Amino acid sequence: MRADVLFGAAEAVPADVAGRVVVVIDVLRASTTIAVALANGARAVIPLASAEEVVLRSKSFERSEVRLAAERKMLAVPGMDLGNSPTEFTREALDGKTVLLATTNGTGALLAMQGAREVVVGAFVNFSAISVLLRAALRGGTDVTLVCAGRDRQYSLEDAACAGRYVRFMAKHYPALTYNDAARSAAVLERRYADDLTRLFIDAEHGQALREAGFAADLEICAALDAYPVVPVYQDRQITKIGPDRER
Ligand code: MLT
């Protein structure tokens, strides 16, 4: 069995994801925001390519049923209900609503994952929930690909470290696992930050940029390991959570 890492969604070719369980990782902040939204009662999150698409798609909903969320270069797009800060995605704001979401990196990465057997959204806040699914996938004979969204098509330290945490979990539970050099590198990197995610976000360019832009509270949420134990599954063009109210 294989578990491979891609350090950017743009690297993905159909052979990288075909028939596999794919985890899209965008720790700062889309993966975290999506997990928080579903844990806080959002009915679904629909990833879209742009704020314009969010507005267009909203016309097929009753206004009271939907929340418009879009972010560009870390900031909320004017005219939206929400940006991409997980602090905004509260139960009061979202319970039972469908979130239409467009972000600079994360939603584009999800939209690029065509042909996978299953696409899930991974971060630190739902690490263990996703890890259980990955262990079951390997035991069931399905290979895994971890896709880092990256930032503005560049390597992302925090996404790679999160991917490395998943690789180390799978390697521990599946000693026969084989993986690519990117997965091996991510696992080595993860050892550097394993128990100090605050340090990771201090070192990461994106973490520094978010802190300078006034989003320090977001970094605390994004570093809260297993704080939102949901499995967001991207299927039929929407992301919903696996759970008692949803058959796999
Ligand atoms: C993302 O895709 O997560 C965003 O572009 C990054 C952010 O919200 O800061």
CSV table of C-alpha atoms and ligand atoms in Angstrom, one decimal:
chain,number,residue,atom,x,y,z
A,1,MET,CA,0.0,0.0,0.0
A,2,ARG,CA,1.1,3.6,-0.8
A,3,ALA,CA,0.7,7.0,0.8
A,4,ASP,CA,2.0,9.8,-1.2
A,5,VAL,CA,2.3,13.6,-0.6
A,6,LEU,CA,1.9,16.4,-3.2
A,7,PHE,CA,3.2,19.8,-2.0
A,8,GLY,CA,0.8,21.7,-4.3
A,9,ALA,CA,-2.5,20.9,-5.9
A,10,ALA,CA,-1.3,22.1,-9.2
A,11,GLU,CA,1.2,19.2,-9.2
A,12,ALA,CA,-1.7,16.7,-9.2
A,13,VAL,CA,-2.3,14.6,-12.3
A,14,PRO,CA,-5.1,12.1,-12.6
A,15,ALA,CA,-2.8,9.1,-11.8
A,16,ASP,CA,-2.0,10.8,-8.4
A,17,VAL,CA,-5.6,10.6,-7.2
A,18,ALA,CA,-7.4,7.9,-9.3
A,19,GLY,CA,-9.0,5.3,-7.1
A,20,ARG,CA,-7.4,6.8,-4.0
A,21,VAL,CA,-8.6,8.4,-0.8
A,22,VAL,CA,-7.4,12.0,-1.1
A,23,VAL,CA,-6.9,14.3,1.8
A,24,VAL,CA,-6.8,18.0,0.9
A,25,ILE,CA,-4.8,20.0,3.5
A,26,ASP,CA,-5.0,23.8,3.8
A,27,VAL,CA,-4.3,24.3,7.5
A,28,LEU,CA,-4.3,28.2,7.2
A,29,ARG,CA,-7.2,28.4,6.8
A,30,ALA,CA,-9.7,26.7,4.5
A,31,SER,CA,-9.4,23.1,5.8
A,32,THR,CA,-9.7,24.4,9.4
A,33,THR,CA,-12.6,26.7,8.5
A,34,ILE,CA,-14.5,23.9,6.7
A,35,ALA,CA,-14.1,21.5,9.7
A,36,VAL,CA,-15.2,24.3,12.2
A,37,ALA,CA,-18.2,25.1,10.0
A,38,LEU,CA,-19.5,21.5,9.8
A,39,ALA,CA,-18.8,20.9,13.5
A,40,ASN,CA,-20.8,24.0,14.3
A,41,GLY,CA,-23.9,22.8,12.4
A,42,ALA,CA,-23.5,23.9,8.8
A,43,ARG,CA,-25.6,21.6,6.6
A,44,ALA,CA,-22.9,21.6,3.9
A,45,VAL,CA,-20.0,23.7,2.5
A,46,ILE,CA,-19.9,24.2,-1.3
A,47,PRO,CA,-16.4,25.1,-2.5
A,48,LEU,CA,-16.4,27.5,-5.4
A,49,ALA,CA,-13.7,29.1,-7.5
A,50,SER,CA,-14.5,32.8,-6.9
A,51,ALA,CA,-16.6,35.3,-5.0
A,52,GLU,CA,-18.5,36.0,-8.2
A,53,GLU,CA,-19.4,32.3,-8.3
A,54,VAL,CA,-20.5,32.5,-4.7
A,55,VAL,CA,-23.0,35.3,-5.6
A,56,LEU,CA,-24.2,33.5,-8.7
A,57,ARG,CA,-24.7,30.2,-6.9
A,58,SER,CA,-26.5,31.9,-4.0
A,59,LYS,CA,-29.4,32.7,-6.3
A,60,SER,CA,-30.4,29.0,-6.3
A,61,PHE,CA,-31.0,29.2,-2.5
A,62,GLU,CA,-33.5,31.0,-0.2
A,63,ARG,CA,-31.4,33.8,1.3
A,64,SER,CA,-32.2,32.6,4.8
A,65,GLU,CA,-30.8,29.1,4.0
A,66,VAL,CA,-27.3,30.2,2.8
A,67,ARG,CA,-24.2,32.0,4.0
A,68,LEU,CA,-21.9,33.7,1.4
A,69,ALA,CA,-18.2,33.4,2.3
A,70,ALA,CA,-15.2,34.5,0.3
A,71,GLU,CA,-11.7,35.5,1.0
A,72,ARG,CA,-9.0,37.1,-1.2
A,73,LYS,CA,-5.4,37.5,0.1
A,74,MET,CA,-6.5,36.7,3.7
A,75,LEU,CA,-9.3,39.3,3.8
A,76,ALA,CA,-13.1,38.9,3.5
A,77,VAL,CA,-14.4,40.0,0.1
A,78,PRO,CA,-16.7,43.0,0.6
A,79,GLY,CA,-20.4,42.2,0.4
A,80,MET,CA,-20.1,38.7,1.7
A,81,ASP,CA,-21.6,37.4,5.0
A,82,LEU,CA,-18.2,35.8,6.0
A,83,GLY,CA,-14.5,35.7,5.0
A,84,ASN,CA,-12.3,32.7,5.7
A,85,SER,CA,-11.7,33.2,9.4
A,86,PRO,CA,-12.7,30.2,11.5
A,87,THR,CA,-13.6,32.6,14.3
A,88,GLU,CA,-16.6,33.7,12.2
A,89,PHE,CA,-18.0,30.2,11.5
A,90,THR,CA,-20.0,29.9,14.8
A,91,ARG,CA,-23.1,27.9,15.4
A,92,GLU,CA,-25.1,31.1,15.7
A,93,ALA,CA,-24.0,32.1,12.2
A,94,LEU,CA,-24.3,28.7,10.5
A,95,ASP,CA,-26.6,26.2,12.2
A,96,GLY,CA,-28.5,24.4,9.4
A,97,LYS,CA,-27.2,26.8,6.7
A,98,THR,CA,-25.4,25.9,3.5
A,99,VAL,CA,-22.0,27.8,3.2
A,100,LEU,CA,-20.9,28.9,-0.2
A,101,LEU,CA,-17.1,29.3,0.1
A,102,ALA,CA,-14.4,30.7,-2.2
A,103,THR,CA,-10.8,31.1,-0.9
A,104,THR,CA,-7.5,31.9,-2.5
A,105,ASN,CA,-6.0,28.4,-2.2
A,106,GLY,CA,-8.1,25.8,-0.4
A,107,THR,CA,-11.3,25.7,-2.4
A,108,GLY,CA,-9.3,25.6,-5.7
A,109,ALA,CA,-7.4,22.6,-4.5
A,110,LEU,CA,-10.6,20.8,-3.7
A,111,LEU,CA,-12.1,21.6,-7.1
A,112,ALA,CA,-9.0,20.2,-8.8
A,113,MET,CA,-9.5,16.7,-7.2
A,114,GLN,CA,-11.3,14.9,-10.0
A,115,GLY,CA,-11.3,11.1,-10.3
A,116,ALA,CA,-10.5,10.3,-6.7
A,117,ARG,CA,-12.3,7.5,-4.9
A,118,GLU,CA,-13.0,9.8,-2.0
A,119,VAL,CA,-11.9,13.3,-1.1
A,120,VAL,CA,-11.8,14.5,2.5
A,121,VAL,CA,-10.6,17.7,4.1
A,122,GLY,CA,-7.8,17.4,6.7
A,123,ALA,CA,-6.2,19.8,9.2
A,124,PHE,CA,-4.8,19.7,12.7
A,125,VAL,CA,-8.3,20.4,14.2
A,126,ASN,CA,-9.7,17.1,12.9
A,127,PHE,CA,-6.4,15.1,12.7
A,128,SER,CA,-7.5,12.0,14.6
A,129,ALA,CA,-10.9,11.8,12.9
A,130,ILE,CA,-9.3,11.8,9.5
A,131,SER,CA,-6.5,9.4,10.7
A,132,VAL,CA,-9.1,6.8,11.6
A,133,LEU,CA,-10.5,7.0,8.0
A,134,LEU,CA,-7.0,6.7,6.5
A,135,ARG,CA,-6.2,3.6,8.6
A,136,ALA,CA,-9.5,2.0,7.4
A,137,ALA,CA,-8.6,2.9,3.8
A,138,LEU,CA,-5.2,1.2,4.0
A,139,ARG,CA,-6.7,-1.8,5.7
A,140,GLY,CA,-9.3,-2.0,2.9
A,141,GLY,CA,-6.6,-1.9,0.2
A,142,THR,CA,-7.0,1.7,-0.9
A,143,ASP,CA,-4.0,3.9,-1.4
A,144,VAL,CA,-3.8,7.5,0.0
A,145,THR,CA,-2.7,10.8,-1.5
A,146,LEU,CA,-2.2,13.8,0.8
A,147,VAL,CA,-2.5,17.1,-1.2
A,148,CYS,CA,-1.2,20.3,0.3
A,149,ALA,CA,-3.0,23.3,-1.0
A,150,GLY,CA,0.1,25.5,-0.6
A,151,ARG,CA,-0.1,29.3,-0.7
A,152,ASP,CA,-0.2,31.2,-4.0
A,153,ARG,CA,1.1,28.1,-5.7
A,154,GLN,CA,4.1,28.0,-3.3
A,155,TYR,CA,5.2,25.4,-0.8
A,156,SER,CA,3.5,25.7,2.5
A,157,LEU,CA,5.4,24.8,5.7
A,158,GLU,CA,2.2,24.3,7.8
A,159,ASP,CA,0.5,22.1,5.1
A,160,ALA,CA,3.6,20.0,4.7
A,161,ALA,CA,4.0,19.5,8.5
A,162,CYS,CA,0.3,18.5,8.8
A,163,ALA,CA,0.8,16.0,5.9
A,164,GLY,CA,3.8,14.7,7.7
A,165,ARG,CA,1.7,14.1,10.8
A,166,TYR,CA,-0.7,12.0,8.8
A,167,VAL,CA,2.2,10.1,7.1
A,168,ARG,CA,3.8,9.2,10.5
A,169,PHE,CA,0.4,8.0,11.8
A,170,MET,CA,-0.1,5.8,8.8
A,171,ALA,CA,3.5,4.4,8.8
A,172,LYS,CA,3.1,3.5,12.5
A,173,HIS,CA,-0.1,1.6,11.9
A,174,TYR,CA,0.9,0.2,8.6
A,175,PRO,CA,4.6,-0.8,8.6
A,176,ALA,CA,4.5,-2.1,5.1
A,177,LEU,CA,3.5,1.3,3.8
A,178,THR,CA,5.5,2.8,0.9
A,179,TYR,CA,5.6,6.4,0.1
A,180,ASN,CA,7.2,9.1,-2.1
A,181,ASP,CA,10.1,11.4,-1.2
A,182,ALA,CA,7.7,14.2,-0.5
A,183,ALA,CA,5.9,12.1,2.1
A,184,ARG,CA,9.3,11.1,3.7
A,185,SER,CA,10.3,14.8,3.8
A,186,ALA,CA,7.0,15.8,5.3
A,187,ALA,CA,7.4,13.1,8.0
A,188,VAL,CA,10.9,14.4,8.8
A,189,LEU,CA,9.6,18.0,9.0
A,190,GLU,CA,6.8,17.0,11.3
A,191,ARG,CA,9.2,15.8,13.9
A,192,ARG,CA,10.5,19.3,14.2
A,193,TYR,CA,7.1,20.8,15.1
A,194,ALA,CA,5.2,17.7,16.4
A,195,ASP,CA,4.2,19.2,19.8
A,196,ASP,CA,4.7,22.9,19.1
A,197,LEU,CA,2.2,24.0,16.5
A,198,THR,CA,2.5,27.6,17.8
A,199,ARG,CA,6.1,27.5,16.8
A,200,LEU,CA,5.1,26.1,13.4
A,201,PHE,CA,2.9,29.1,12.7
A,202,ILE,CA,5.5,31.5,13.9
A,203,ASP,CA,8.0,30.0,11.4
A,204,ALA,CA,5.5,29.7,8.6
A,205,GLU,CA,5.3,32.7,6.2
A,206,HIS,CA,1.5,32.4,6.0
A,207,GLY,CA,1.3,32.3,9.8
A,208,GLN,CA,3.4,35.4,10.0
A,209,ALA,CA,1.3,37.2,7.4
A,210,LEU,CA,-2.0,36.2,9.2
A,211,ARG,CA,-0.6,37.5,12.5
A,212,GLU,CA,0.5,40.8,11.0
A,213,ALA,CA,-2.9,41.1,9.3
A,214,GLY,CA,-4.6,40.8,12.8
A,215,PHE,CA,-5.7,37.1,12.6
A,216,ALA,CA,-3.7,35.9,15.6
A,217,ALA,CA,-6.9,34.3,17.1
A,218,ASP,CA,-7.3,32.3,13.9
A,219,LEU,CA,-3.8,30.7,14.5
A,220,GLU,CA,-4.9,29.6,17.9
A,221,ILE,CA,-8.0,27.8,16.4
A,222,CYS,CA,-5.9,26.3,13.6
A,223,ALA,CA,-3.4,24.9,16.1
A,224,ALA,CA,-6.1,23.3,18.3
A,225,LEU,CA,-5.3,19.6,17.7
A,226,ASP,CA,-8.5,17.5,17.4
A,227,ALA,CA,-10.7,20.4,18.6
A,228,TYR,CA,-13.3,19.8,15.8
A,229,PRO,CA,-13.4,16.0,15.3
A,230,VAL,CA,-15.4,15.8,12.0
A,231,VAL,CA,-14.7,14.0,8.7
A,232,PRO,CA,-15.6,16.5,5.9
A,233,VAL,CA,-16.2,14.5,2.7
A,234,TYR,CA,-16.3,16.3,-0.7
A,235,GLN,CA,-18.9,14.5,-2.9
A,236,ASP,CA,-21.5,15.6,-5.5
A,237,ARG,CA,-19.9,19.1,-5.5
A,238,GLN,CA,-20.5,19.7,-1.8
A,239,ILE,CA,-18.7,19.0,1.5
A,240,THR,CA,-20.7,17.3,4.3
A,241,LYS,CA,-19.6,15.5,7.4
A,242,ILE,CA,-19.6,11.7,7.8
A,243,GLY,CA,-21.5,10.9,11.0
A,244,PRO,CA,-24.6,9.2,12.4
A,245,ASP,CA,-26.8,11.5,10.2
A,246,ARG,CA,-24.9,10.6,7.0
A,247,GLU,CA,-24.3,7.1,5.6
A,248,ARG,CA,-20.8,6.5,4.1
B,1,MLT,C1,-7.1,29.7,2.0
B,1,MLT,O1,-7.3,29.2,0.9
B,1,MLT,O2,-7.1,29.1,3.1
B,1,MLT,C2,-6.8,31.1,2.0
B,1,MLT,O3,-6.4,31.6,0.8
B,1,MLT,C3,-5.8,31.5,3.0
B,1,MLT,C4,-6.3,32.3,4.0
B,1,MLT,O4,-7.5,32.3,4.2
B,1,MLT,O5,-5.5,33.1,4.7
